[in-house]
């Protein structure tokens, strides 16, 4: 039995230490907002925060997450809440599948850089693929979030 | 890919009450002449569907799959608008796969085009019945009533009745035979910006995609498939796979020889996805590579290229004599273009959860065509379709991949064998290596110019493995509709034309991918006319406008015949937005391309720079004329996405095969455009009252040729093969 702390809640689970956090979160804990896209750290669909740091859950073992605070898209942080508003204002999503990861990555960006430039955003978000091509809106929404925050 | 639906046959309307106390209205595409009313909800389940509850809740059934095009919001808003409903009461429910809903295929950019009119009528009927109910109550005439935001209002005294409070009375009202639709100026939602009804779920991880479907005691499965298409298992050793914790069973599954049947292979069943993947990694399999085991896409492209330079099968219509035009020419231009296979790679991989039990089968899956999923499941199990329920989840992108439900058949087969609910998940590697690929293509174009630089003869020869081969394995020539995606029906006024199609045998499963054959035909045509303009020493924009010729509506059998004025209009808009003809910084170039596809008109101008032999995109301007649209912001979002999709094709996209196996495996080698490559994208949507036409696909075809034309403008270098990464400039 192991304990994962996700969005402030403890989950006691039975799973192999090597199981990537992604599958532990999705299949064992049952929180499916975190998505599988590639399994090899290429697409960012599986992004989560571990002790506030951006991480790709497909490429970290369950053992790494034990004893740490994990935030998923089902969770809440100040920046995540503001970004959600901005995402809604700008009407960012198309299919929506990548958006969990995009929002988590954007929240990590704002946690580290409250006023990012276009270039900062490009760099920070380059690990997240959106096959639907909502990149312009994501960028716009991040700027909108900054404005909302500074209001 | 079905033909065009005749929407004018919407003439079967029924009303019935529900046990839950609501008013339901539906209509179906049918040849019945009469408007019929029944008072119970037994067997009739209509195509377009309204449920009004006593608390005012308005449930609208969406018969098309949501894959990012915003269809749930758009179609719902059309009904709600005609009903004068308040959007805050609207809830959208997804229809299961069933013929009674009419055509549910979500591809071909046709959803809005084919069902907008019936949707609006449904709303108008509901409104008229609610008005009649209120008028009866007030003992006044219907003309003394109006509707506003979920209320019927008595014009004489401004008294109001809430829609929900009218449910019981409305159920007693006759279904009107004729209804008047709103005027454009009275629209509350249609044509306006309306936020996605699903935005909250999308931003909280709450939307259930196929891969998120869960059932108690379900199993998770992967399948090892033969690296070469239609190869089979010779032998396998499951010992090491079975040793993986969580793996419960390993067994062989046979290929199902149907267009959407499964490929077969070795299945690994586990109690979580990871164990199923690990188990599969530990399988030892010897494959019989089969007849496609030697497929080498590089050698194949060479073969097609050789073939394209000799005369091939003539495809109508032929006009005049190209040979004569060529011999009288003052200049001859010829060029050969070659494009690789592509794969859809939707962010959500193919997957399906099936539960076969007690002679019934229930499926939860991200499918674009729930009816064909139902047919395939029923055929596999040998049961009636009535015993199969297809629940359509959200689709994490489709792009055509998810209208081929082979993955549903897999889940059904495994569930049957395991006697438990089983979810099959394709890994990204599976998705890239075992798809229904966008076909590979070679084109040869030859044209003659007279002394004034006018085009007098046009020969266009194309060769590509056909999508038909997926349905008829012996098909070696293109289908008429494939050629018709812009090749033998280009918009030009040229006196002498001939079209030809050379043979091309398939070696992988060929399927449609967003914009289909318009992708390569647009590339060939738009690149070639840019080459012609250069040869004629004319401005590319003016040259192309002239080539399209005078304003005319083409005589053709089509619900929306080509209107050259609308085509030239979008070109002019995009050019104007780009400030075409302006002085450009050193190393910069502008390129234009246009295309008429899925009955819509699109033009795109791209500004690039090529500095130190590296191309950079600076701006994209796209103008679209899709007739009347439902949700402007959605349309813009789709066109922005199309630009990005087109960039992936131009810059990176390629699927290659060697020894029968696909060489790419994941996003490190099947590269998709990322944010840092995307320049500002400016979209203009033309406002007019023309019939609504496609939005999801028409934006893609002009993008790649516009980029290549811009590079030519910047450097004088012409790239005739894609992706550009192969030329070392990305
Ligand atoms: S699934 Fe983890 S980065 Fe793609
Ligand atoms: S919204 Fe579909 S992949 Fe990003």
PDB file of N, CA and C in Angstrom, chain B residues 558-628:
ATOM      1  N   UNK B 558     -24.316  20.100 -58.667  1.00  0.00           N
ATOM      2  CA  UNK B 558     -23.798  20.309 -57.321  1.00  0.00           C
ATOM      3  C   UNK B 558     -24.814  21.152 -56.559  1.00  0.00           C
ATOM      4  N   UNK B 559     -24.972  20.884 -55.270  1.00  0.00           N
ATOM      5  CA  UNK B 559     -25.898  21.731 -54.504  1.00  0.00           C
ATOM      6  C   UNK B 559     -25.363  23.150 -54.374  1.00  0.00           C
ATOM      7  N   UNK B 560     -24.065  23.301 -54.527  1.00  0.00           N
ATOM      8  CA  UNK B 560     -23.452  24.622 -54.391  1.00  0.00           C
ATOM      9  C   UNK B 560     -22.419  24.803 -55.490  1.00  0.00           C
ATOM     10  N   UNK B 561     -22.848  25.082 -56.705  1.00  0.00           N
ATOM     11  CA  UNK B 561     -21.885  25.202 -57.809  1.00  0.00           C
ATOM     12  C   UNK B 561     -20.869  26.318 -57.563  1.00  0.00           C
ATOM     13  N   UNK B 562     -19.709  26.094 -58.114  1.00  0.00           N
ATOM     14  CA  UNK B 562     -18.615  27.063 -57.942  1.00  0.00           C
ATOM     15  C   UNK B 562     -19.001  28.439 -58.477  1.00  0.00           C
ATOM     16  N   UNK B 563     -18.759  29.432 -57.638  1.00  0.00           N
ATOM     17  CA  UNK B 563     -19.004  30.816 -58.015  1.00  0.00           C
ATOM     18  C   UNK B 563     -17.655  31.532 -58.010  1.00  0.00           C
ATOM     19  N   UNK B 564     -17.163  31.845 -59.202  1.00  0.00           N
ATOM     20  CA  UNK B 564     -15.794  32.378 -59.297  1.00  0.00           C
ATOM     21  C   UNK B 564     -15.662  33.745 -58.624  1.00  0.00           C
ATOM     22  N   UNK B 565     -16.751  34.443 -58.551  1.00  0.00           N
ATOM     23  CA  UNK B 565     -16.713  35.755 -57.914  1.00  0.00           C
ATOM     24  C   UNK B 565     -16.366  35.615 -56.421  1.00  0.00           C
ATOM     25  N   UNK B 566     -16.963  34.616 -55.809  1.00  0.00           N
ATOM     26  CA  UNK B 566     -16.694  34.403 -54.380  1.00  0.00           C
ATOM     27  C   UNK B 566     -15.252  33.949 -54.172  1.00  0.00           C
ATOM     28  N   UNK B 567     -14.759  33.170 -55.113  1.00  0.00           N
ATOM     29  CA  UNK B 567     -13.368  32.701 -54.998  1.00  0.00           C
ATOM     30  C   UNK B 567     -12.396  33.869 -55.125  1.00  0.00           C
ATOM     31  N   UNK B 568     -12.636  34.696 -56.139  1.00  0.00           N
ATOM     32  CA  UNK B 568     -11.733  35.835 -56.339  1.00  0.00           C
ATOM     33  C   UNK B 568     -11.838  36.811 -55.161  1.00  0.00           C
ATOM     34  N   UNK B 569     -13.038  36.886 -54.617  1.00  0.00           N
ATOM     35  CA  UNK B 569     -13.247  37.779 -53.487  1.00  0.00           C
ATOM     36  C   UNK B 569     -12.375  37.403 -52.286  1.00  0.00           C
ATOM     37  N   UNK B 570     -12.335  36.115 -51.942  1.00  0.00           N
ATOM     38  CA  UNK B 570     -11.500  35.742 -50.779  1.00  0.00           C
ATOM     39  C   UNK B 570     -10.021  35.975 -51.080  1.00  0.00           C
ATOM     40  N   UNK B 571      -9.644  35.798 -52.338  1.00  0.00           N
ATOM     41  CA  UNK B 571      -8.238  36.058 -52.691  1.00  0.00           C
ATOM     42  C   UNK B 571      -7.909  37.530 -52.496  1.00  0.00           C
ATOM     43  N   UNK B 572      -8.827  38.362 -52.929  1.00  0.00           N
ATOM     44  CA  UNK B 572      -8.581  39.807 -52.808  1.00  0.00           C
ATOM     45  C   UNK B 572      -8.539  40.222 -51.341  1.00  0.00           C
ATOM     46  N   UNK B 573      -9.428  39.615 -50.549  1.00  0.00           N
ATOM     47  CA  UNK B 573      -9.449  39.980 -49.121  1.00  0.00           C
ATOM     48  C   UNK B 573      -8.131  39.593 -48.447  1.00  0.00           C
ATOM     49  N   UNK B 574      -7.712  38.342 -48.677  1.00  0.00           N
ATOM     50  CA  UNK B 574      -6.471  37.882 -48.032  1.00  0.00           C
ATOM     51  C   UNK B 574      -5.292  38.739 -48.499  1.00  0.00           C
ATOM     52  N   UNK B 575      -5.279  39.055 -49.792  1.00  0.00           N
ATOM     53  CA  UNK B 575      -4.172  39.856 -50.339  1.00  0.00           C
ATOM     54  C   UNK B 575      -4.171  41.261 -49.733  1.00  0.00           C
ATOM     55  N   UNK B 576      -5.354  41.800 -49.579  1.00  0.00           N
ATOM     56  CA  UNK B 576      -5.455  43.146 -49.027  1.00  0.00           C
ATOM     57  C   UNK B 576      -4.988  43.158 -47.577  1.00  0.00           C
ATOM     58  N   UNK B 577      -5.429  42.155 -46.824  1.00  0.00           N
ATOM     59  CA  UNK B 577      -5.016  42.053 -45.423  1.00  0.00           C
ATOM     60  C   UNK B 577      -3.496  41.960 -45.312  1.00  0.00           C
ATOM     61  N   UNK B 578      -2.903  41.260 -46.271  1.00  0.00           N
ATOM     62  CA  UNK B 578      -1.449  41.071 -46.244  1.00  0.00           C
ATOM     63  C   UNK B 578      -0.726  42.274 -46.835  1.00  0.00           C
ATOM     64  N   UNK B 579      -1.518  43.203 -47.332  1.00  0.00           N
ATOM     65  CA  UNK B 579      -0.943  44.363 -48.010  1.00  0.00           C
ATOM     66  C   UNK B 579      -0.040  43.897 -49.158  1.00  0.00           C
ATOM     67  N   UNK B 580      -0.612  43.078 -49.982  1.00  0.00           N
ATOM     68  CA  UNK B 580       0.071  42.450 -51.122  1.00  0.00           C
ATOM     69  C   UNK B 580       0.719  43.522 -52.006  1.00  0.00           C
ATOM     70  N   UNK B 581       1.952  43.258 -52.400  1.00  0.00           N
ATOM     71  CA  UNK B 581       2.619  44.207 -53.284  1.00  0.00           C
ATOM     72  C   UNK B 581       3.493  45.197 -52.548  1.00  0.00           C
ATOM     73  N   UNK B 582       3.427  45.164 -51.217  1.00  0.00           N
ATOM     74  CA  UNK B 582       4.239  46.124 -50.469  1.00  0.00           C
ATOM     75  C   UNK B 582       5.723  45.740 -50.537  1.00  0.00           C
ATOM     76  N   UNK B 583       6.529  46.715 -50.196  1.00  0.00           N
ATOM     77  CA  UNK B 583       7.973  46.505 -50.086  1.00  0.00           C
ATOM     78  C   UNK B 583       8.237  45.573 -48.900  1.00  0.00           C
ATOM     79  N   UNK B 584       9.039  44.533 -49.108  1.00  0.00           N
ATOM     80  CA  UNK B 584       9.273  43.574 -48.024  1.00  0.00           C
ATOM     81  C   UNK B 584      10.708  43.679 -47.509  1.00  0.00           C
ATOM     82  N   UNK B 585      10.907  43.367 -46.232  1.00  0.00           N
ATOM     83  CA  UNK B 585      12.286  43.342 -45.717  1.00  0.00           C
ATOM     84  C   UNK B 585      13.109  42.294 -46.464  1.00  0.00           C
ATOM     85  N   UNK B 586      14.399  42.452 -46.416  1.00  0.00           N
ATOM     86  CA  UNK B 586      15.298  41.539 -47.127  1.00  0.00           C
ATOM     87  C   UNK B 586      15.100  40.106 -46.613  1.00  0.00           C
ATOM     88  N   UNK B 587      15.053  39.194 -47.552  1.00  0.00           N
ATOM     89  CA  UNK B 587      14.899  37.785 -47.172  1.00  0.00           C
ATOM     90  C   UNK B 587      13.463  37.375 -46.960  1.00  0.00           C
ATOM     91  N   UNK B 588      12.523  38.329 -47.051  1.00  0.00           N
ATOM     92  CA  UNK B 588      11.107  38.017 -46.839  1.00  0.00           C
ATOM     93  C   UNK B 588      10.399  37.764 -48.167  1.00  0.00           C
ATOM     94  N   UNK B 589       9.319  37.040 -48.098  1.00  0.00           N
ATOM     95  CA  UNK B 589       8.507  36.814 -49.289  1.00  0.00           C
ATOM     96  C   UNK B 589       7.052  36.576 -48.915  1.00  0.00           C
ATOM     97  N   UNK B 590       6.156  36.946 -49.819  1.00  0.00           N
ATOM     98  CA  UNK B 590       4.730  36.667 -49.635  1.00  0.00           C
ATOM     99  C   UNK B 590       4.320  35.600 -50.646  1.00  0.00           C
ATOM    100  N   UNK B 591       3.455  34.708 -50.217  1.00  0.00           N
ATOM    101  CA  UNK B 591       2.933  33.696 -51.136  1.00  0.00           C
ATOM    102  C   UNK B 591       1.439  33.572 -50.959  1.00  0.00           C
ATOM    103  N   UNK B 592       0.745  33.345 -52.064  1.00  0.00           N
ATOM    104  CA  UNK B 592      -0.707  33.194 -51.977  1.00  0.00           C
ATOM    105  C   UNK B 592      -1.126  31.850 -52.565  1.00  0.00           C
ATOM    106  N   UNK B 593      -2.150  31.282 -51.970  1.00  0.00           N
ATOM    107  CA  UNK B 593      -2.775  30.081 -52.525  1.00  0.00           C
ATOM    108  C   UNK B 593      -4.251  30.130 -52.164  1.00  0.00           C
ATOM    109  N   UNK B 594      -5.054  29.431 -52.944  1.00  0.00           N
ATOM    110  CA  UNK B 594      -6.490  29.445 -52.691  1.00  0.00           C
ATOM    111  C   UNK B 594      -7.022  28.057 -53.011  1.00  0.00           C
ATOM    112  N   UNK B 595      -8.204  27.778 -52.537  1.00  0.00           N
ATOM    113  CA  UNK B 595      -8.818  26.505 -52.908  1.00  0.00           C
ATOM    114  C   UNK B 595     -10.306  26.551 -52.632  1.00  0.00           C
ATOM    115  N   UNK B 596     -11.009  25.839 -53.487  1.00  0.00           N
ATOM    116  CA  UNK B 596     -12.450  25.690 -53.321  1.00  0.00           C
ATOM    117  C   UNK B 596     -12.655  24.233 -52.947  1.00  0.00           C
ATOM    118  N   UNK B 597     -13.022  23.978 -51.699  1.00  0.00           N
ATOM    119  CA  UNK B 597     -13.250  22.587 -51.308  1.00  0.00           C
ATOM    120  C   UNK B 597     -14.352  22.535 -50.265  1.00  0.00           C
ATOM    121  N   UNK B 598     -15.051  21.418 -50.243  1.00  0.00           N
ATOM    122  CA  UNK B 598     -16.173  21.240 -49.333  1.00  0.00           C
ATOM    123  C   UNK B 598     -17.143  22.417 -49.487  1.00  0.00           C
ATOM    124  N   UNK B 599     -17.217  22.883 -50.734  1.00  0.00           N
ATOM    125  CA  UNK B 599     -18.119  23.955 -51.183  1.00  0.00           C
ATOM    126  C   UNK B 599     -17.783  25.327 -50.601  1.00  0.00           C
ATOM    127  N   UNK B 600     -16.643  25.460 -49.935  1.00  0.00           N
ATOM    128  CA  UNK B 600     -16.264  26.761 -49.378  1.00  0.00           C
ATOM    129  C   UNK B 600     -15.048  27.317 -50.110  1.00  0.00           C
ATOM    130  N   UNK B 601     -14.892  28.620 -49.979  1.00  0.00           N
ATOM    131  CA  UNK B 601     -13.840  29.342 -50.689  1.00  0.00           C
ATOM    132  C   UNK B 601     -12.813  29.844 -49.680  1.00  0.00           C
ATOM    133  N   UNK B 602     -11.558  29.513 -49.913  1.00  0.00           N
ATOM    134  CA  UNK B 602     -10.522  29.949 -48.982  1.00  0.00           C
ATOM    135  C   UNK B 602      -9.315  30.470 -49.743  1.00  0.00           C
ATOM    136  N   UNK B 603      -8.744  31.546 -49.241  1.00  0.00           N
ATOM    137  CA  UNK B 603      -7.452  32.001 -49.753  1.00  0.00           C
ATOM    138  C   UNK B 603      -6.555  32.296 -48.561  1.00  0.00           C
ATOM    139  N   UNK B 604      -5.293  31.969 -48.723  1.00  0.00           N
ATOM    140  CA  UNK B 604      -4.331  32.206 -47.653  1.00  0.00           C
ATOM    141  C   UNK B 604      -3.088  32.889 -48.219  1.00  0.00           C
ATOM    142  N   UNK B 605      -2.661  33.924 -47.524  1.00  0.00           N
ATOM    143  CA  UNK B 605      -1.378  34.547 -47.835  1.00  0.00           C
ATOM    144  C   UNK B 605      -0.459  34.320 -46.645  1.00  0.00           C
ATOM    145  N   UNK B 606       0.776  33.946 -46.934  1.00  0.00           N
ATOM    146  CA  UNK B 606       1.752  33.716 -45.870  1.00  0.00           C
ATOM    147  C   UNK B 606       2.947  34.617 -46.117  1.00  0.00           C
ATOM    148  N   UNK B 607       3.463  35.175 -45.035  1.00  0.00           N
ATOM    149  CA  UNK B 607       4.743  35.888 -45.142  1.00  0.00           C
ATOM    150  C   UNK B 607       5.810  35.052 -44.459  1.00  0.00           C
ATOM    151  N   UNK B 608       6.885  34.776 -45.186  1.00  0.00           N
ATOM    152  CA  UNK B 608       7.999  34.018 -44.609  1.00  0.00           C
ATOM    153  C   UNK B 608       9.274  34.835 -44.756  1.00  0.00           C
ATOM    154  N   UNK B 609      10.267  34.422 -43.999  1.00  0.00           N
ATOM    155  CA  UNK B 609      11.624  34.881 -44.309  1.00  0.00           C
ATOM    156  C   UNK B 609      12.491  33.639 -44.394  1.00  0.00           C
ATOM    157  N   UNK B 610      13.489  33.725 -45.253  1.00  0.00           N
ATOM    158  CA  UNK B 610      14.468  32.646 -45.301  1.00  0.00           C
ATOM    159  C   UNK B 610      15.823  33.300 -45.085  1.00  0.00           C
ATOM    160  N   UNK B 611      16.343  33.069 -43.897  1.00  0.00           N
ATOM    161  CA  UNK B 611      17.602  33.709 -43.541  1.00  0.00           C
ATOM    162  C   UNK B 611      18.552  32.620 -43.050  1.00  0.00           C
ATOM    163  N   UNK B 612      19.765  32.645 -43.552  1.00  0.00           N
ATOM    164  CA  UNK B 612      20.733  31.569 -43.291  1.00  0.00           C
ATOM    165  C   UNK B 612      20.133  30.206 -43.609  1.00  0.00           C
ATOM    166  N   UNK B 613      19.383  30.168 -44.696  1.00  0.00           N
ATOM    167  CA  UNK B 613      18.769  28.919 -45.157  1.00  0.00           C
ATOM    168  C   UNK B 613      17.776  28.317 -44.168  1.00  0.00           C
ATOM    169  N   UNK B 614      17.215  29.167 -43.292  1.00  0.00           N
ATOM    170  CA  UNK B 614      16.169  28.680 -42.396  1.00  0.00           C
ATOM    171  C   UNK B 614      14.892  29.474 -42.646  1.00  0.00           C
ATOM    172  N   UNK B 615      13.809  28.749 -42.804  1.00  0.00           N
ATOM    173  CA  UNK B 615      12.545  29.424 -43.065  1.00  0.00           C
ATOM    174  C   UNK B 615      11.853  29.755 -41.747  1.00  0.00           C
ATOM    175  N   UNK B 616      11.261  30.956 -41.722  1.00  0.00           N
ATOM    176  CA  UNK B 616      10.479  31.353 -40.551  1.00  0.00           C
ATOM    177  C   UNK B 616       9.175  31.953 -41.054  1.00  0.00           C
ATOM    178  N   UNK B 617       8.082  31.559 -40.428  1.00  0.00           N
ATOM    179  CA  UNK B 617       6.789  32.130 -40.784  1.00  0.00           C
ATOM    180  C   UNK B 617       6.552  33.396 -39.967  1.00  0.00           C
ATOM    181  N   UNK B 618       6.095  34.463 -40.630  1.00  0.00           N
ATOM    182  CA  UNK B 618       5.867  35.718 -39.910  1.00  0.00           C
ATOM    183  C   UNK B 618       4.390  36.048 -39.746  1.00  0.00           C
ATOM    184  N   UNK B 619       3.608  35.713 -40.740  1.00  0.00           N
ATOM    185  CA  UNK B 619       2.175  36.007 -40.651  1.00  0.00           C
ATOM    186  C   UNK B 619       1.406  35.068 -41.562  1.00  0.00           C
ATOM    187  N   UNK B 620       0.179  34.806 -41.157  1.00  0.00           N
ATOM    188  CA  UNK B 620      -0.753  34.082 -42.022  1.00  0.00           C
ATOM    189  C   UNK B 620      -2.038  34.898 -42.076  1.00  0.00           C
ATOM    190  N   UNK B 621      -2.528  35.143 -43.296  1.00  0.00           N
ATOM    191  CA  UNK B 621      -3.816  35.805 -43.456  1.00  0.00           C
ATOM    192  C   UNK B 621      -4.717  34.861 -44.247  1.00  0.00           C
ATOM    193  N   UNK B 622      -5.837  34.521 -43.675  1.00  0.00           N
ATOM    194  CA  UNK B 622      -6.747  33.627 -44.376  1.00  0.00           C
ATOM    195  C   UNK B 622      -8.109  34.290 -44.487  1.00  0.00           C
ATOM    196  N   UNK B 623      -8.722  34.171 -45.653  1.00  0.00           N
ATOM    197  CA  UNK B 623     -10.110  34.623 -45.813  1.00  0.00           C
ATOM    198  C   UNK B 623     -10.949  33.427 -46.212  1.00  0.00           C
ATOM    199  N   UNK B 624     -12.097  33.289 -45.582  1.00  0.00           N
ATOM    200  CA  UNK B 624     -12.997  32.162 -45.824  1.00  0.00           C
ATOM    201  C   UNK B 624     -14.384  32.674 -46.169  1.00  0.00           C
ATOM    202  N   UNK B 625     -14.971  32.096 -47.197  1.00  0.00           N
ATOM    203  CA  UNK B 625     -16.386  32.309 -47.483  1.00  0.00           C
ATOM    204  C   UNK B 625     -17.063  30.944 -47.398  1.00  0.00           C
ATOM    205  N   UNK B 626     -17.791  30.745 -46.282  1.00  0.00           N
ATOM    206  CA  UNK B 626     -18.482  29.466 -46.071  1.00  0.00           C
ATOM    207  C   UNK B 626     -19.982  29.710 -46.040  1.00  0.00           C
ATOM    208  N   UNK B 627     -20.418  30.808 -46.660  1.00  0.00           N
ATOM    209  CA  UNK B 627     -21.835  31.132 -46.603  1.00  0.00           C
ATOM    210  C   UNK B 627     -22.215  31.540 -45.193  1.00  0.00           C
ATOM    211  N   UNK B 628     -23.441  31.245 -44.849  1.00  0.00           N
ATOM    212  CA  UNK B 628     -23.929  31.588 -43.518  1.00  0.00           C
ATOM    213  C   UNK B 628     -23.245  30.682 -42.488  1.00  0.00           C
TER     214      UNK B 628
END
